Amino acid sequence: MALPLRSLTPAAPDPILGLTEAFKADSRPEKVNLSVGVYVDDSGVTPVIPSVLEAERRLLEKAGSKGYLPIDGRPAYREAVRDLVFGADHEIVASGRSATAQTPGGTGALRVAADFLLQTGSSKTIWLSEPTWPNHPQIFAMAGFALRTYPYLDESGRRVDSDRMLGTLGSATPGDVVLLQGSCHNPSGVDPDPETWAATGEVVVERELLPIVDFAYQGFGFGLREDADWQAGLARPGLEFLVCSSFSKNFALYNERVGALTVVAADSGRAASALSHLKIAIRSNYSNPPAHGGDIVGTILADAALRVQWEVDLAGMRNRILGNRAALVDSLLAAGVPGDWEPIRRQRGMFALLGLSAGQVARLRDEFAVYVVGRGRINVAGLTAANLPHVVASVKAVIES
Ligand code: LMR
């Protein structure tokens, strides 16, 4: 009998991480990788930020242990993450109506959220923004969800189309799950304004939807609290939702895989029940989380001086990205590249969507060695003084011919 593996044909490479594999194999000296969302400094290096270096030094000095963590992670880490997400004086913290579990990255949090919801009998339908991060549909489809999409951007691709977005969500079936990106929308960099968040909260309440907030970039856009403006719409008394946090970007801890899933329930009793089910979802998947990345984040958030240092480190990354946005727009305009570029200056987070066709994206890679994700999503952090002229000239060439 033929083994099932014998009939397997190769799967398509990952639409983001697969590009970095191709980039590494490219021998052209002018190559530029603007695909995966990883921060680099102006010399093209992804630094270990000073607060993380100091936390690691302290951890090394402590007589540690490599024993298992609890299924839901270290208690102090879980509390620190909750306070970071909401602010220590928030009603959700005071009421104790949330439960946080430590997870391997934000992706781990999303998968645990999916498993938890299906295992506790939620709707099997999830609504995703169109466009969204390409891994979102894969994570939720693999877990067993049926996927629906809501329109997100207007025709310009530079603004949220709140009427169409909210109109579509208004047709969702009560109980359906809706994935909302808290800030720094991936791939567009375009976020809802406060009025749209407030109206989203109304639709969620009216239609009895269950939001999952993917909060992977807290502090990477405009600031730790500024990037939490979604909470004015969603963090209302009684409203239940989930938050997936990632510390890959804001602590530059990409390969440590550190994140968290927070369930906000109507009251503390329901939060405790939710945690008991989260633990089953985790135990049946990866058993318990890796410790090192969480210990770094926990050490920083627990120490006043290290926390200040981290906020300085974070502001440094944020400001470089904002500077890159301005430099990109200025260069595109100065080069006379046809397009509506000015709004990119005021967008939030790592990404900008240039709005390129599949053919233009392929030409950027094949003719100019510039690697960008579908529709021309670029990692703005990957621009440097050295590569910007080549990137702009290449974009101009593929748009004009
Ligand atoms: C991205 O969108 O590039 C990042 O979130 C990294 C990833 O895992 O895709």
mmCIF file of N, CA and C in Angstrom, residues 88-162:
data_model
loop_
_atom_site.group_PDB
_atom_site.id
_atom_site.type_symbol
_atom_site.label_atom_id
_atom_site.label_comp_id
_atom_site.label_asym_id
_atom_site.label_seq_id
_atom_site.Cartn_x
_atom_site.Cartn_y
_atom_site.Cartn_z
ATOM 1 N N ALA A 88 -2.736 49.769 34.269
ATOM 2 C CA ALA A 88 -2.961 49.109 35.562
ATOM 3 C C ALA A 88 -4.232 49.575 36.261
ATOM 4 N N ASP A 89 -4.732 50.763 35.902
ATOM 5 C CA ASP A 89 -5.917 51.268 36.608
ATOM 6 C C ASP A 89 -7.205 51.067 35.810
ATOM 7 N N HIS A 90 -7.165 50.217 34.820
ATOM 8 C CA HIS A 90 -8.363 50.010 33.985
ATOM 9 C C HIS A 90 -9.416 49.193 34.727
ATOM 10 N N GLU A 91 -10.651 49.428 34.388
ATOM 11 C CA GLU A 91 -11.775 48.676 34.994
ATOM 12 C C GLU A 91 -11.586 47.162 34.840
ATOM 13 N N ILE A 92 -11.047 46.731 33.695
ATOM 14 C CA ILE A 92 -10.889 45.290 33.455
ATOM 15 C C ILE A 92 -9.892 44.690 34.454
ATOM 16 N N VAL A 93 -8.871 45.472 34.800
ATOM 17 C CA VAL A 93 -7.880 44.996 35.782
ATOM 18 C C VAL A 93 -8.517 45.001 37.169
ATOM 19 N N ALA A 94 -9.174 46.104 37.535
ATOM 20 C CA ALA A 94 -9.743 46.225 38.885
ATOM 21 C C ALA A 94 -10.808 45.166 39.132
ATOM 22 N N SER A 95 -11.603 44.861 38.126
ATOM 23 C CA SER A 95 -12.716 43.918 38.319
ATOM 24 C C SER A 95 -12.250 42.461 38.282
ATOM 25 N N GLY A 96 -11.054 42.221 37.804
ATOM 26 C CA GLY A 96 -10.543 40.850 37.723
ATOM 27 C C GLY A 96 -11.283 40.011 36.688
ATOM 28 N N ARG A 97 -11.901 40.692 35.696
ATOM 29 C CA ARG A 97 -12.697 39.919 34.723
ATOM 30 C C ARG A 97 -11.901 39.531 33.477
ATOM 31 N N SER A 98 -10.583 39.391 33.640
ATOM 32 C CA SER A 98 -9.784 38.899 32.511
ATOM 33 C C SER A 98 -8.873 37.776 32.982
ATOM 34 N N ALA A 99 -8.450 36.960 32.027
ATOM 35 C CA ALA A 99 -7.488 35.885 32.305
ATOM 36 C C ALA A 99 -6.468 35.890 31.186
ATOM 37 N N THR A 100 -5.192 35.929 31.551
ATOM 38 C CA THR A 100 -4.113 35.981 30.548
ATOM 39 C C THR A 100 -3.291 34.701 30.611
ATOM 40 N N ALA A 101 -2.984 34.157 29.463
ATOM 41 C CA ALA A 101 -2.070 33.003 29.376
ATOM 42 C C ALA A 101 -0.869 33.394 28.524
ATOM 43 N N GLN A 102 0.312 32.978 28.961
ATOM 44 C CA GLN A 102 1.553 33.200 28.205
ATOM 45 C C GLN A 102 1.559 32.249 27.010
ATOM 46 N N THR A 103 1.926 32.765 25.834
ATOM 47 C CA THR A 103 1.905 31.913 24.631
ATOM 48 C C THR A 103 3.204 32.089 23.832
ATOM 49 N N PRO A 104 3.512 31.125 22.952
ATOM 50 C CA PRO A 104 4.669 31.290 22.066
ATOM 51 C C PRO A 104 4.328 32.286 20.941
ATOM 52 N N GLY A 105 4.615 33.554 21.170
ATOM 53 C CA GLY A 105 4.372 34.588 20.174
ATOM 54 C C GLY A 105 2.892 34.933 20.023
ATOM 55 N N GLY A 106 2.643 35.922 19.184
ATOM 56 C CA GLY A 106 1.272 36.301 18.886
ATOM 57 C C GLY A 106 0.580 35.244 18.032
ATOM 58 N N THR A 107 1.356 34.574 17.190
ATOM 59 C CA THR A 107 0.773 33.515 16.370
ATOM 60 C C THR A 107 0.266 32.380 17.254
ATOM 61 N N GLY A 108 1.048 32.028 18.283
ATOM 62 C CA GLY A 108 0.611 31.014 19.236
ATOM 63 C C GLY A 108 -0.681 31.444 19.926
ATOM 64 N N ALA A 109 -0.759 32.728 20.273
ATOM 65 C CA ALA A 109 -1.970 33.234 20.931
ATOM 66 C C ALA A 109 -3.179 33.091 20.009
ATOM 67 N N LEU A 110 -2.987 33.404 18.730
ATOM 68 C CA LEU A 110 -4.108 33.300 17.779
ATOM 69 C C LEU A 110 -4.576 31.855 17.652
ATOM 70 N N ARG A 111 -3.621 30.926 17.591
ATOM 71 C CA ARG A 111 -4.019 29.525 17.424
ATOM 72 C C ARG A 111 -4.702 28.994 18.699
ATOM 73 N N VAL A 112 -4.179 29.398 19.870
ATOM 74 C CA VAL A 112 -4.835 28.969 21.113
ATOM 75 C C VAL A 112 -6.246 29.570 21.178
ATOM 76 N N ALA A 113 -6.385 30.828 20.759
ATOM 77 C CA ALA A 113 -7.712 31.459 20.758
ATOM 78 C C ALA A 113 -8.662 30.662 19.873
ATOM 79 N N ALA A 114 -8.190 30.280 18.683
ATOM 80 C CA ALA A 114 -9.045 29.527 17.758
ATOM 81 C C ALA A 114 -9.462 28.192 18.372
ATOM 82 N N ASP A 115 -8.499 27.467 18.930
ATOM 83 C CA ASP A 115 -8.810 26.154 19.517
ATOM 84 C C ASP A 115 -9.761 26.311 20.703
ATOM 85 N N PHE A 116 -9.477 27.294 21.555
ATOM 86 C CA PHE A 116 -10.305 27.550 22.741
ATOM 87 C C PHE A 116 -11.753 27.825 22.330
ATOM 88 N N LEU A 117 -11.929 28.670 21.309
ATOM 89 C CA LEU A 117 -13.294 29.036 20.908
ATOM 90 C C LEU A 117 -14.027 27.827 20.335
ATOM 91 N N LEU A 118 -13.363 27.063 19.493
ATOM 92 C CA LEU A 118 -14.053 25.914 18.897
ATOM 93 C C LEU A 118 -14.341 24.858 19.962
ATOM 94 N N GLN A 119 -13.408 24.690 20.887
ATOM 95 C CA GLN A 119 -13.601 23.634 21.882
ATOM 96 C C GLN A 119 -14.676 24.025 22.902
ATOM 97 N N THR A 120 -14.946 25.328 23.051
ATOM 98 C CA THR A 120 -15.981 25.733 24.010
ATOM 99 C C THR A 120 -17.296 26.073 23.308
ATOM 100 N N GLY A 121 -17.397 25.729 22.015
ATOM 101 C CA GLY A 121 -18.699 25.788 21.339
ATOM 102 C C GLY A 121 -19.068 27.118 20.727
ATOM 103 N N SER A 122 -18.050 27.940 20.385
ATOM 104 C CA SER A 122 -18.384 29.222 19.752
ATOM 105 C C SER A 122 -18.868 28.982 18.321
ATOM 106 N N SER A 123 -19.351 30.045 17.691
ATOM 107 C CA SER A 123 -19.642 29.984 16.253
ATOM 108 C C SER A 123 -18.385 29.519 15.520
ATOM 109 N N LYS A 124 -18.592 28.789 14.437
ATOM 110 C CA LYS A 124 -17.439 28.310 13.658
ATOM 111 C C LYS A 124 -17.105 29.276 12.534
ATOM 112 N N THR A 125 -17.724 30.460 12.537
ATOM 113 C CA THR A 125 -17.460 31.452 11.481
ATOM 114 C C THR A 125 -16.644 32.600 12.041
ATOM 115 N N ILE A 126 -15.570 32.939 11.332
ATOM 116 C CA ILE A 126 -14.770 34.105 11.729
ATOM 117 C C ILE A 126 -14.706 35.079 10.551
ATOM 118 N N TRP A 127 -14.818 36.360 10.886
ATOM 119 C CA TRP A 127 -14.746 37.440 9.892
ATOM 120 C C TRP A 127 -13.372 38.093 9.974
ATOM 121 N N LEU A 128 -12.698 38.168 8.828
ATOM 122 C CA LEU A 128 -11.357 38.767 8.741
ATOM 123 C C LEU A 128 -11.417 39.984 7.835
ATOM 124 N N SER A 129 -10.587 40.996 8.125
ATOM 125 C CA SER A 129 -10.556 42.149 7.225
ATOM 126 C C SER A 129 -9.976 41.725 5.880
ATOM 127 N N GLU A 130 -10.445 42.389 4.832
ATOM 128 C CA GLU A 130 -9.873 42.174 3.492
ATOM 129 C C GLU A 130 -9.262 43.505 3.060
ATOM 130 N N PRO A 131 -7.931 43.635 3.012
ATOM 131 C CA PRO A 131 -6.925 42.589 3.178
ATOM 132 C C PRO A 131 -6.578 42.363 4.661
ATOM 133 N N THR A 132 -5.851 41.258 4.874
ATOM 134 C CA THR A 132 -5.329 41.011 6.213
ATOM 135 C C THR A 132 -3.975 40.323 6.110
ATOM 136 N N TRP A 133 -3.343 40.072 7.249
ATOM 137 C CA TRP A 133 -2.082 39.325 7.309
ATOM 138 C C TRP A 133 -2.332 37.931 6.718
ATOM 139 N N PRO A 134 -1.529 37.475 5.751
ATOM 140 C CA PRO A 134 -1.828 36.206 5.081
ATOM 141 C C PRO A 134 -1.887 34.997 6.018
ATOM 142 N N ASN A 135 -1.282 35.085 7.190
ATOM 143 C CA ASN A 135 -1.337 33.934 8.099
ATOM 144 C C ASN A 135 -2.669 33.854 8.856
ATOM 145 N N HIS A 136 -3.419 34.948 8.922
ATOM 146 C CA HIS A 136 -4.702 34.892 9.635
ATOM 147 C C HIS A 136 -5.638 33.829 9.056
ATOM 148 N N PRO A 137 -5.920 33.887 7.725
ATOM 149 C CA PRO A 137 -6.840 32.866 7.208
ATOM 150 C C PRO A 137 -6.318 31.458 7.420
ATOM 151 N N GLN A 138 -4.990 31.280 7.276
ATOM 152 C CA GLN A 138 -4.418 29.938 7.422
ATOM 153 C C GLN A 138 -4.596 29.416 8.852
ATOM 154 N N ILE A 139 -4.315 30.264 9.841
ATOM 155 C CA ILE A 139 -4.430 29.830 11.246
ATOM 156 C C ILE A 139 -5.860 29.405 11.553
ATOM 157 N N PHE A 140 -6.822 30.241 11.172
ATOM 158 C CA PHE A 140 -8.200 29.946 11.574
ATOM 159 C C PHE A 140 -8.812 28.832 10.732
ATOM 160 N N ALA A 141 -8.429 28.739 9.456
ATOM 161 C CA ALA A 141 -8.947 27.633 8.636
ATOM 162 C C ALA A 141 -8.383 26.298 9.139
ATOM 163 N N MET A 142 -7.088 26.261 9.462
ATOM 164 C CA MET A 142 -6.474 25.025 9.962
ATOM 165 C C MET A 142 -7.108 24.579 11.273
ATOM 166 N N ALA A 143 -7.544 25.550 12.085
ATOM 167 C CA ALA A 143 -8.172 25.200 13.364
ATOM 168 C C ALA A 143 -9.599 24.701 13.164
ATOM 169 N N GLY A 144 -10.207 25.014 12.006
ATOM 170 C CA GLY A 144 -11.551 24.503 11.736
ATOM 171 C C GLY A 144 -12.612 25.569 11.546
ATOM 172 N N PHE A 145 -12.203 26.837 11.447
ATOM 173 C CA PHE A 145 -13.180 27.914 11.222
ATOM 174 C C PHE A 145 -13.533 28.033 9.746
ATOM 175 N N ALA A 146 -14.779 28.454 9.478
ATOM 176 C CA ALA A 146 -15.156 28.919 8.138
ATOM 177 C C ALA A 146 -14.822 30.398 8.075
ATOM 178 N N LEU A 147 -14.222 30.823 6.963
ATOM 179 C CA LEU A 147 -13.730 32.203 6.848
ATOM 180 C C LEU A 147 -14.715 33.067 6.079
ATOM 181 N N ARG A 148 -14.976 34.266 6.617
ATOM 182 C CA ARG A 148 -15.701 35.297 5.879
ATOM 183 C C ARG A 148 -14.844 36.563 5.930
ATOM 184 N N THR A 149 -15.060 37.476 5.002
ATOM 185 C CA THR A 149 -14.266 38.711 5.024
ATOM 186 C C THR A 149 -15.169 39.929 5.083
ATOM 187 N N TYR A 150 -14.661 40.976 5.716
ATOM 188 C CA TYR A 150 -15.339 42.271 5.665
ATOM 189 C C TYR A 150 -14.416 43.263 4.950
ATOM 190 N N PRO A 151 -14.997 44.138 4.087
ATOM 191 C CA PRO A 151 -14.150 45.115 3.392
ATOM 192 C C PRO A 151 -13.551 46.068 4.399
ATOM 193 N N TYR A 152 -12.327 46.471 4.166
ATOM 194 C CA TYR A 152 -11.631 47.300 5.158
ATOM 195 C C TYR A 152 -11.199 48.642 4.586
ATOM 196 N N LEU A 153 -10.625 48.616 3.382
ATOM 197 C CA LEU A 153 -10.082 49.850 2.803
ATOM 198 C C LEU A 153 -11.008 50.399 1.727
ATOM 199 N N ASP A 154 -10.979 51.712 1.548
ATOM 200 C CA ASP A 154 -11.727 52.286 0.433
ATOM 201 C C ASP A 154 -10.931 52.077 -0.861
ATOM 202 N N GLU A 155 -11.449 52.596 -1.964
ATOM 203 C CA GLU A 155 -10.807 52.306 -3.254
ATOM 204 C C GLU A 155 -9.390 52.837 -3.354
ATOM 205 N N SER A 156 -9.110 53.911 -2.620
ATOM 206 C CA SER A 156 -7.761 54.478 -2.675
ATOM 207 C C SER A 156 -6.758 53.558 -1.974
ATOM 208 N N GLY A 157 -7.270 52.693 -1.085
ATOM 209 C CA GLY A 157 -6.374 51.840 -0.289
ATOM 210 C C GLY A 157 -5.673 52.598 0.809
ATOM 211 N N ARG A 158 -6.048 53.857 1.014
ATOM 212 C CA ARG A 158 -5.345 54.706 1.981
ATOM 213 C C ARG A 158 -6.205 55.046 3.200
ATOM 214 N N ARG A 159 -7.512 54.685 3.153
ATOM 215 C CA ARG A 159 -8.407 55.006 4.264
ATOM 216 C C ARG A 159 -9.281 53.805 4.598
ATOM 217 N N VAL A 160 -9.744 53.724 5.877
ATOM 218 C CA VAL A 160 -10.711 52.682 6.241
ATOM 219 C C VAL A 160 -12.061 53.058 5.635
ATOM 220 N N ASP A 161 -12.721 52.084 5.019
ATOM 221 C CA ASP A 161 -14.081 52.305 4.514
ATOM 222 C C ASP A 161 -15.041 51.853 5.614
ATOM 223 N N SER A 162 -15.286 52.766 6.578
ATOM 224 C CA SER A 162 -16.032 52.341 7.762
ATOM 225 C C SER A 162 -17.468 51.972 7.426
#
